[in-house]
Amino acid sequence: AAPPGGLRVESVTSCCRESVGRVGLIVDGVRVGETHESAPGSSTSTELELMVPPRELEIVAELSGRKLHTERIVGGPEAELCVDVSIAIFLYVTVVDEESNVEFVFVCGHRRDMPEDAKPFVGTLAWDSGSHQLSSHQPTELGDSDCLARMQSLRLVPDLPEGRCFEKVEWEDTSTEGQKACQFQRCLVNPVRVGKIFNG
């Protein structure tokens, strides 16, 4: 009988080693699936079990179009891959009140979590170790460690027409006593509001 193939893939945040779902896997150029999503604190496995042949394969892992990892692996019962997902965020703007023209600015970790009517944040995004000029729905990579410090250091300077104002929402640490919360995992699960744009 032919030797069994197979590959187990797990994806975790590079900062806190917490599970991340929706990491896409491409094997020899063919997209074969993505890691499963589980709620923070859940013990449900996010591992993806792939049925692949018992030969050398090129594995590419990506999230929201961002290539995370490439490796050649021989498929087999013991074959496994752990993908580190470095901290990267998308900023977007949504209208919450058309009459008074109030908009909210959100951060999310996964492009698919942006609403269909979301507009790109246009302006400068700065953090404690860099800055980025934004004009489209592009991910900004913030590094691979200390998610809380990265998120709390975010400074947004939107390009606004005269008469429009921006008000920042401070990033709140959602950790509790004895339970550290990964802030990158938090915005991979649900978008987080970081500001408001309104008429001054």
mmCIF file of C-alpha atoms in Angstrom:
data_model
loop_
_atom_site.group_PDB
_atom_site.id
_atom_site.type_symbol
_atom_site.label_atom_id
_atom_site.label_comp_id
_atom_site.label_asym_id
_atom_site.label_seq_id
_atom_site.Cartn_x
_atom_site.Cartn_y
_atom_site.Cartn_z
ATOM 1 C CA ALA A 1 0.000 0.000 0.000
ATOM 2 C CA ALA A 2 1.158 3.548 -0.695
ATOM 3 C CA PRO A 3 2.423 5.446 2.387
ATOM 4 C CA PRO A 4 -0.193 7.801 3.838
ATOM 5 C CA GLY A 5 0.174 11.514 3.185
ATOM 6 C CA GLY A 6 -1.357 14.336 5.191
ATOM 7 C CA LEU A 7 -0.417 17.631 6.836
ATOM 8 C CA ARG A 8 -1.646 19.348 10.006
ATOM 9 C CA VAL A 9 -1.552 23.141 9.937
ATOM 10 C CA GLU A 10 -1.998 25.465 12.892
ATOM 11 C CA SER A 11 -1.879 29.290 12.857
ATOM 12 C CA VAL A 12 -1.135 31.522 15.863
ATOM 13 C CA THR A 13 -0.520 35.201 16.568
ATOM 14 C CA SER A 14 3.234 35.884 16.646
ATOM 15 C CA CYS A 15 2.814 38.146 19.699
ATOM 16 C CA CYS A 16 0.843 35.946 22.144
ATOM 17 C CA ARG A 17 0.686 32.494 20.468
ATOM 18 C CA GLU A 18 -3.112 32.644 20.383
ATOM 19 C CA SER A 19 -5.091 30.817 17.702
ATOM 20 C CA VAL A 20 -5.880 32.602 14.439
ATOM 21 C CA GLY A 21 -8.431 31.297 11.972
ATOM 22 C CA ARG A 22 -8.913 32.014 8.258
ATOM 23 C CA VAL A 23 -5.251 31.607 7.326
ATOM 24 C CA GLY A 24 -5.378 30.307 3.751
ATOM 25 C CA LEU A 25 -3.208 27.411 2.603
ATOM 26 C CA ILE A 26 -1.929 27.010 -0.941
ATOM 27 C CA VAL A 27 -0.333 23.652 -1.794
ATOM 28 C CA ASP A 28 1.686 23.491 -5.034
ATOM 29 C CA GLY A 29 -0.208 26.518 -6.332
ATOM 30 C CA VAL A 30 -3.713 25.230 -5.423
ATOM 31 C CA ARG A 31 -5.732 26.827 -2.607
ATOM 32 C CA VAL A 32 -6.871 23.925 -0.440
ATOM 33 C CA GLY A 33 -8.552 25.530 2.585
ATOM 34 C CA GLU A 34 -7.978 27.695 5.638
ATOM 35 C CA THR A 35 -7.405 27.227 9.359
ATOM 36 C CA HIS A 36 -10.559 27.188 11.474
ATOM 37 C CA GLU A 37 -11.659 30.066 13.620
ATOM 38 C CA SER A 38 -12.451 29.703 17.305
ATOM 39 C CA ALA A 39 -13.585 32.241 19.875
ATOM 40 C CA PRO A 40 -10.907 33.661 22.226
ATOM 41 C CA GLY A 41 -10.521 31.405 25.248
ATOM 42 C CA SER A 42 -12.174 28.484 23.448
ATOM 43 C CA SER A 43 -10.438 25.116 23.490
ATOM 44 C CA THR A 44 -11.764 24.217 20.022
ATOM 45 C CA SER A 45 -8.875 23.339 17.731
ATOM 46 C CA THR A 46 -8.224 25.710 14.850
ATOM 47 C CA GLU A 47 -5.914 23.157 13.197
ATOM 48 C CA LEU A 48 -6.552 22.274 9.586
ATOM 49 C CA GLU A 49 -6.034 18.644 8.559
ATOM 50 C CA LEU A 50 -5.080 18.429 4.908
ATOM 51 C CA MET A 51 -5.181 15.317 2.770
ATOM 52 C CA VAL A 52 -2.036 15.783 0.706
ATOM 53 C CA PRO A 53 0.139 13.191 -1.055
ATOM 54 C CA PRO A 54 3.260 11.735 0.628
ATOM 55 C CA ARG A 55 5.783 13.731 -1.425
ATOM 56 C CA GLU A 56 7.535 17.090 -1.171
ATOM 57 C CA LEU A 57 5.069 19.950 -1.496
ATOM 58 C CA GLU A 58 5.368 23.715 -1.581
ATOM 59 C CA ILE A 59 3.126 25.161 1.132
ATOM 60 C CA VAL A 60 2.239 28.870 1.160
ATOM 61 C CA ALA A 61 0.227 30.399 4.026
ATOM 62 C CA GLU A 62 -1.504 33.754 3.610
ATOM 63 C CA LEU A 63 -3.987 36.015 5.377
ATOM 64 C CA SER A 64 -5.975 38.713 3.573
ATOM 65 C CA GLY A 65 -3.605 38.462 0.607
ATOM 66 C CA ARG A 66 -0.518 38.856 2.830
ATOM 67 C CA LYS A 67 1.999 36.047 2.364
ATOM 68 C CA LEU A 68 2.991 34.791 5.839
ATOM 69 C CA HIS A 69 5.077 31.692 5.229
ATOM 70 C CA THR A 70 6.487 29.484 2.470
ATOM 71 C CA GLU A 71 7.979 26.079 3.146
ATOM 72 C CA ARG A 72 8.661 22.801 1.360
ATOM 73 C CA ILE A 73 7.246 19.900 3.390
ATOM 74 C CA VAL A 74 6.916 16.176 2.705
ATOM 75 C CA GLY A 75 3.330 15.073 3.344
ATOM 76 C CA GLY A 76 2.868 12.284 5.897
ATOM 77 C CA PRO A 77 1.092 11.306 9.141
ATOM 78 C CA GLU A 78 3.594 13.293 11.242
ATOM 79 C CA ALA A 79 3.853 16.328 8.929
ATOM 80 C CA GLU A 80 2.846 19.563 10.612
ATOM 81 C CA LEU A 81 3.274 23.293 10.135
ATOM 82 C CA CYS A 82 2.728 26.147 12.598
ATOM 83 C CA VAL A 83 2.241 29.523 10.923
ATOM 84 C CA ASP A 84 3.134 32.665 12.883
ATOM 85 C CA VAL A 85 0.826 35.554 11.987
ATOM 86 C CA SER A 86 2.596 38.873 12.557
ATOM 87 C CA ILE A 87 0.567 41.906 13.662
ATOM 88 C CA ALA A 88 -1.029 43.676 10.711
ATOM 89 C CA ILE A 89 -4.165 45.794 10.636
ATOM 90 C CA PHE A 90 -6.610 47.359 8.208
ATOM 91 C CA LEU A 91 -8.168 50.760 8.920
ATOM 92 C CA TYR A 92 -11.540 51.671 7.463
ATOM 93 C CA VAL A 93 -14.236 54.332 7.809
ATOM 94 C CA THR A 94 -18.013 53.848 7.941
ATOM 95 C CA VAL A 95 -20.831 56.402 8.012
ATOM 96 C CA VAL A 96 -22.942 55.971 11.166
ATOM 97 C CA ASP A 97 -25.245 58.980 10.760
ATOM 98 C CA GLU A 98 -25.768 60.380 7.278
ATOM 99 C CA GLU A 99 -27.812 63.360 8.459
ATOM 100 C CA SER A 100 -25.139 64.722 10.795
ATOM 101 C CA ASN A 101 -22.316 63.202 8.696
ATOM 102 C CA VAL A 102 -20.700 61.287 11.575
ATOM 103 C CA GLU A 103 -18.210 58.575 10.627
ATOM 104 C CA PHE A 104 -16.433 55.972 12.777
ATOM 105 C CA VAL A 105 -12.915 54.683 12.136
ATOM 106 C CA PHE A 106 -12.288 50.986 12.835
ATOM 107 C CA VAL A 107 -9.296 48.660 13.001
ATOM 108 C CA CYS A 108 -9.657 45.044 11.903
ATOM 109 C CA GLY A 109 -7.191 42.239 11.367
ATOM 110 C CA HIS A 110 -8.966 40.501 8.514
ATOM 111 C CA ARG A 111 -9.947 42.159 5.259
ATOM 112 C CA ARG A 112 -13.171 40.119 5.036
ATOM 113 C CA ASP A 113 -14.451 41.791 8.230
ATOM 114 C CA MET A 114 -14.784 45.182 6.549
ATOM 115 C CA PRO A 115 -18.399 46.069 5.714
ATOM 116 C CA GLU A 116 -19.188 46.335 2.000
ATOM 117 C CA ASP A 117 -19.735 50.088 2.266
ATOM 118 C CA ALA A 118 -16.475 50.701 4.179
ATOM 119 C CA LYS A 119 -14.278 53.495 2.864
ATOM 120 C CA PRO A 120 -10.485 53.367 3.178
ATOM 121 C CA PHE A 121 -8.902 55.519 5.869
ATOM 122 C CA VAL A 122 -6.962 58.250 4.039
ATOM 123 C CA GLY A 123 -4.136 59.841 5.984
ATOM 124 C CA THR A 124 -1.208 58.858 8.170
ATOM 125 C CA LEU A 125 -1.111 55.932 10.565
ATOM 126 C CA ALA A 126 1.811 56.100 13.006
ATOM 127 C CA TRP A 127 2.786 53.777 15.845
ATOM 128 C CA ASP A 128 5.722 53.433 18.247
ATOM 129 C CA SER A 129 8.084 52.003 15.634
ATOM 130 C CA GLY A 130 6.947 53.377 12.282
ATOM 131 C CA SER A 131 4.395 55.218 10.170
ATOM 132 C CA HIS A 132 2.471 54.538 6.998
ATOM 133 C CA GLN A 133 0.614 56.754 4.508
ATOM 134 C CA LEU A 134 -2.756 55.172 3.715
ATOM 135 C CA SER A 135 -5.107 55.752 0.812
ATOM 136 C CA SER A 136 -6.601 52.302 0.122
ATOM 137 C CA HIS A 137 -7.591 49.085 1.904
ATOM 138 C CA GLN A 138 -3.993 47.949 2.452
ATOM 139 C CA PRO A 139 -2.701 46.094 5.531
ATOM 140 C CA THR A 140 -0.177 47.891 7.745
ATOM 141 C CA GLU A 141 2.338 45.583 9.397
ATOM 142 C CA LEU A 142 3.107 46.674 12.964
ATOM 143 C CA GLY A 143 5.663 44.004 13.934
ATOM 144 C CA ASP A 144 5.531 40.606 15.573
ATOM 145 C CA SER A 145 5.511 41.247 19.337
ATOM 146 C CA ASP A 146 3.814 43.205 22.144
ATOM 147 C CA CYS A 147 0.406 43.730 20.549
ATOM 148 C CA LEU A 148 -0.904 45.904 23.404
ATOM 149 C CA ALA A 149 1.970 48.413 23.107
ATOM 150 C CA ARG A 150 1.554 48.508 19.313
ATOM 151 C CA MET A 151 -2.204 49.128 19.483
ATOM 152 C CA GLN A 152 -2.020 51.689 22.308
ATOM 153 C CA SER A 153 0.642 53.638 20.404
ATOM 154 C CA LEU A 154 -1.504 54.049 17.254
ATOM 155 C CA ARG A 155 -1.781 57.675 16.114
ATOM 156 C CA LEU A 156 -4.186 58.461 13.300
ATOM 157 C CA VAL A 157 -3.945 61.677 11.303
ATOM 158 C CA PRO A 158 -6.695 61.597 8.673
ATOM 159 C CA ASP A 159 -6.600 63.902 5.651
ATOM 160 C CA LEU A 160 -9.809 65.842 6.236
ATOM 161 C CA PRO A 161 -11.528 68.677 4.373
ATOM 162 C CA GLU A 162 -11.941 71.968 6.203
ATOM 163 C CA GLY A 163 -14.655 71.843 8.872
ATOM 164 C CA ARG A 164 -14.200 68.120 9.597
ATOM 165 C CA CYS A 165 -12.685 66.990 12.911
ATOM 166 C CA PHE A 166 -11.188 63.763 14.197
ATOM 167 C CA GLU A 167 -11.485 62.444 17.738
ATOM 168 C CA LYS A 168 -9.406 59.452 18.859
ATOM 169 C CA VAL A 169 -10.790 56.569 20.911
ATOM 170 C CA GLU A 170 -8.111 55.272 23.286
ATOM 171 C CA TRP A 171 -7.217 51.596 22.869
ATOM 172 C CA GLU A 172 -8.468 49.755 25.933
ATOM 173 C CA ASP A 173 -6.631 46.737 27.321
ATOM 174 C CA THR A 174 -9.241 43.959 27.507
ATOM 175 C CA SER A 175 -7.022 41.732 29.684
ATOM 176 C CA THR A 176 -8.408 40.756 33.073
ATOM 177 C CA GLU A 177 -6.586 39.822 36.228
ATOM 178 C CA GLY A 178 -4.843 36.540 35.541
ATOM 179 C CA GLN A 179 -5.954 36.446 31.890
ATOM 180 C CA LYS A 180 -3.918 38.369 29.314
ATOM 181 C CA ALA A 181 -5.938 39.136 26.188
ATOM 182 C CA CYS A 182 -4.149 39.180 22.836
ATOM 183 C CA GLN A 183 -5.085 42.540 21.307
ATOM 184 C CA PHE A 184 -4.224 41.364 17.791
ATOM 185 C CA GLN A 185 -6.487 38.313 18.169
ATOM 186 C CA ARG A 186 -9.172 40.698 19.447
ATOM 187 C CA CYS A 187 -9.262 42.674 16.185
ATOM 188 C CA LEU A 188 -9.030 39.470 14.126
ATOM 189 C CA VAL A 189 -12.316 38.400 15.770
ATOM 190 C CA ASN A 190 -14.181 41.749 15.808
ATOM 191 C CA PRO A 191 -13.332 45.206 14.413
ATOM 192 C CA VAL A 192 -12.401 47.754 17.113
ATOM 193 C CA ARG A 193 -13.450 51.420 16.953
ATOM 194 C CA VAL A 194 -10.468 53.784 17.164
ATOM 195 C CA GLY A 195 -11.923 57.157 16.185
ATOM 196 C CA LYS A 196 -14.740 59.416 15.081
ATOM 197 C CA ILE A 197 -14.891 61.945 12.217
ATOM 198 C CA PHE A 198 -17.507 64.699 12.505
ATOM 199 C CA ASN A 199 -18.347 68.296 11.572
ATOM 200 C CA GLY A 200 -16.493 70.749 13.813
#
